[in-house]
PDB file of C-alpha atoms in Angstrom:
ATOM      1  CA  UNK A   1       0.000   0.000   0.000  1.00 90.00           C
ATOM      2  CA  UNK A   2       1.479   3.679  -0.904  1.00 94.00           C
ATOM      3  CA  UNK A   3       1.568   6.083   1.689  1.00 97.00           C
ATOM      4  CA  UNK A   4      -0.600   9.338   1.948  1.00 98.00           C
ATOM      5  CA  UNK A   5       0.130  12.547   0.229  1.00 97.00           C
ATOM      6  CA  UNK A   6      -0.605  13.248   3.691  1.00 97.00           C
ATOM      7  CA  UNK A   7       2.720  10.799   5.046  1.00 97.00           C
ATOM      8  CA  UNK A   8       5.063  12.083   3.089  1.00 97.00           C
ATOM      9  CA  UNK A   9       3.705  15.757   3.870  1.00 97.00           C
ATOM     10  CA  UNK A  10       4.766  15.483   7.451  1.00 97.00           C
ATOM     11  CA  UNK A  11       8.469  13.553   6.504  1.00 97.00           C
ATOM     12  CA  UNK A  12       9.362  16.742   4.646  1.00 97.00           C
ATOM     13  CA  UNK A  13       8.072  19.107   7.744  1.00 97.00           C
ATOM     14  CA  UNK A  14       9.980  16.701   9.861  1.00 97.00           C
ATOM     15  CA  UNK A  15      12.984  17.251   8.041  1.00 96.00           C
ATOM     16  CA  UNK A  16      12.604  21.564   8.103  1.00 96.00           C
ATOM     17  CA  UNK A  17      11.008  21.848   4.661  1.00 98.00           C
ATOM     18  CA  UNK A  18       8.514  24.843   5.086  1.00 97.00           C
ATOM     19  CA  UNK A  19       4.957  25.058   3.178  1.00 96.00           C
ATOM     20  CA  UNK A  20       5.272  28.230   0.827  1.00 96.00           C
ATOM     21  CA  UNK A  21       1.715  27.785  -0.447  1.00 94.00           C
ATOM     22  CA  UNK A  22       0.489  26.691  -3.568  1.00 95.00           C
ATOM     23  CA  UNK A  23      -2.366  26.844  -5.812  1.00 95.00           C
ATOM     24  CA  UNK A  24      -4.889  24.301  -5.892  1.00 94.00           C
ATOM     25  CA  UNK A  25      -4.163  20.549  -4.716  1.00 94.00           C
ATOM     26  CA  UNK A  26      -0.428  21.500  -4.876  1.00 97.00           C
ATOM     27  CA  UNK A  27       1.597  22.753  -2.404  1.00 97.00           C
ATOM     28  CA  UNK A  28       5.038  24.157  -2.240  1.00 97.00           C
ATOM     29  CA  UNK A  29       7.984  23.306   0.355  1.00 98.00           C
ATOM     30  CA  UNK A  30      11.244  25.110   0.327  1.00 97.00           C
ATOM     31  CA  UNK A  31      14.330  24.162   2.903  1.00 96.00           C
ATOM     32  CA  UNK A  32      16.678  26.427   4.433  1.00 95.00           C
ATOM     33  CA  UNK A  33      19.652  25.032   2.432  1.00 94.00           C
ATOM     34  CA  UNK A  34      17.670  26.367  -0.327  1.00 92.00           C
ATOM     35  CA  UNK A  35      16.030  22.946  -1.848  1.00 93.00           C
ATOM     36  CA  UNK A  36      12.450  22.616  -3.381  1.00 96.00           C
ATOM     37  CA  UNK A  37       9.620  20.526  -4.077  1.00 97.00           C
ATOM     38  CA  UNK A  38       6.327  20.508  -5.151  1.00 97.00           C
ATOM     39  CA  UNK A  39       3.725  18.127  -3.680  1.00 97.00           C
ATOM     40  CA  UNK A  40       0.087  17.668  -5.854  1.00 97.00           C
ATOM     41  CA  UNK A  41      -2.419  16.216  -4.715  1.00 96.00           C
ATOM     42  CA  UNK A  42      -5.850  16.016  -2.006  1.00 96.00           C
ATOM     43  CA  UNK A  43      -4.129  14.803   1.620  1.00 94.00           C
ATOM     44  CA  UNK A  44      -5.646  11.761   1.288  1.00 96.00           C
ATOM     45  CA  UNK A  45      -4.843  10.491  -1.931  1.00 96.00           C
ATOM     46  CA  UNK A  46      -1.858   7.754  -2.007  1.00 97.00           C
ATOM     47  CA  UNK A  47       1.190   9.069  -2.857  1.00 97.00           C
ATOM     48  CA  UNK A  48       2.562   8.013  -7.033  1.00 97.00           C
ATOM     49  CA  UNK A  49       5.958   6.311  -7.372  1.00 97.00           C
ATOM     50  CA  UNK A  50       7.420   9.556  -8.713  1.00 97.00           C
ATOM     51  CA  UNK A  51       6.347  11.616  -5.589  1.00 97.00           C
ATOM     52  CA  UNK A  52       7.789   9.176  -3.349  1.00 97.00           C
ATOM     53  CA  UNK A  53      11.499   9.085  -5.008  1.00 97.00           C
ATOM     54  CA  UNK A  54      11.294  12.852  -5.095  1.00 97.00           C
ATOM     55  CA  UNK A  55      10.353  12.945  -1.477  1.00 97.00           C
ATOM     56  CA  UNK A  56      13.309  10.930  -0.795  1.00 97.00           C
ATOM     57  CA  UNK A  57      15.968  12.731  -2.704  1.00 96.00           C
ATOM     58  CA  UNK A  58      14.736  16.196  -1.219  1.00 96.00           C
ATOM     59  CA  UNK A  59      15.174  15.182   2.428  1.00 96.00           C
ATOM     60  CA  UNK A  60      19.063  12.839   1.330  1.00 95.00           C
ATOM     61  CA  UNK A  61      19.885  16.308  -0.027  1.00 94.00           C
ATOM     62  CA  UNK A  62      19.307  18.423   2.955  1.00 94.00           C
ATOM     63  CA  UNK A  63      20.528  15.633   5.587  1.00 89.00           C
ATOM     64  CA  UNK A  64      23.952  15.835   4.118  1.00 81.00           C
TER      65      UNK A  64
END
């Protein structure tokens, strides 16, 4: 089973990603060490393949 858009929502706020906003079902995170994602989709959908991996390399990039 996929996780949430909802899951990996909180992994990036865990990791100090900050919610700029966004338009619609998609919201913007920026980090302090200046990396961005965007994240579409209703909170409740499950998360696509492609989200996940992104989600993933955001937060290896800023733990470094």
């Amino acid at each position: 089973m996929p996780p949430k858009i909802r899951e990996l929502i909180s992994q990036l706020q865990k990791s100090g990603f900050k919610n700029r906003g966004g338009k619609g079902s998609h919201r913007n995170f920026s980090h302090s060490k200046g990396s961005k994602i965007t994240i579409s989709g209703k909170s409740g959908d499950d998360a696509k393949p492609y989200q996940i991996k992104a989600v993933k390399i955001a937060i290896g990039e800023v733990s470094k």
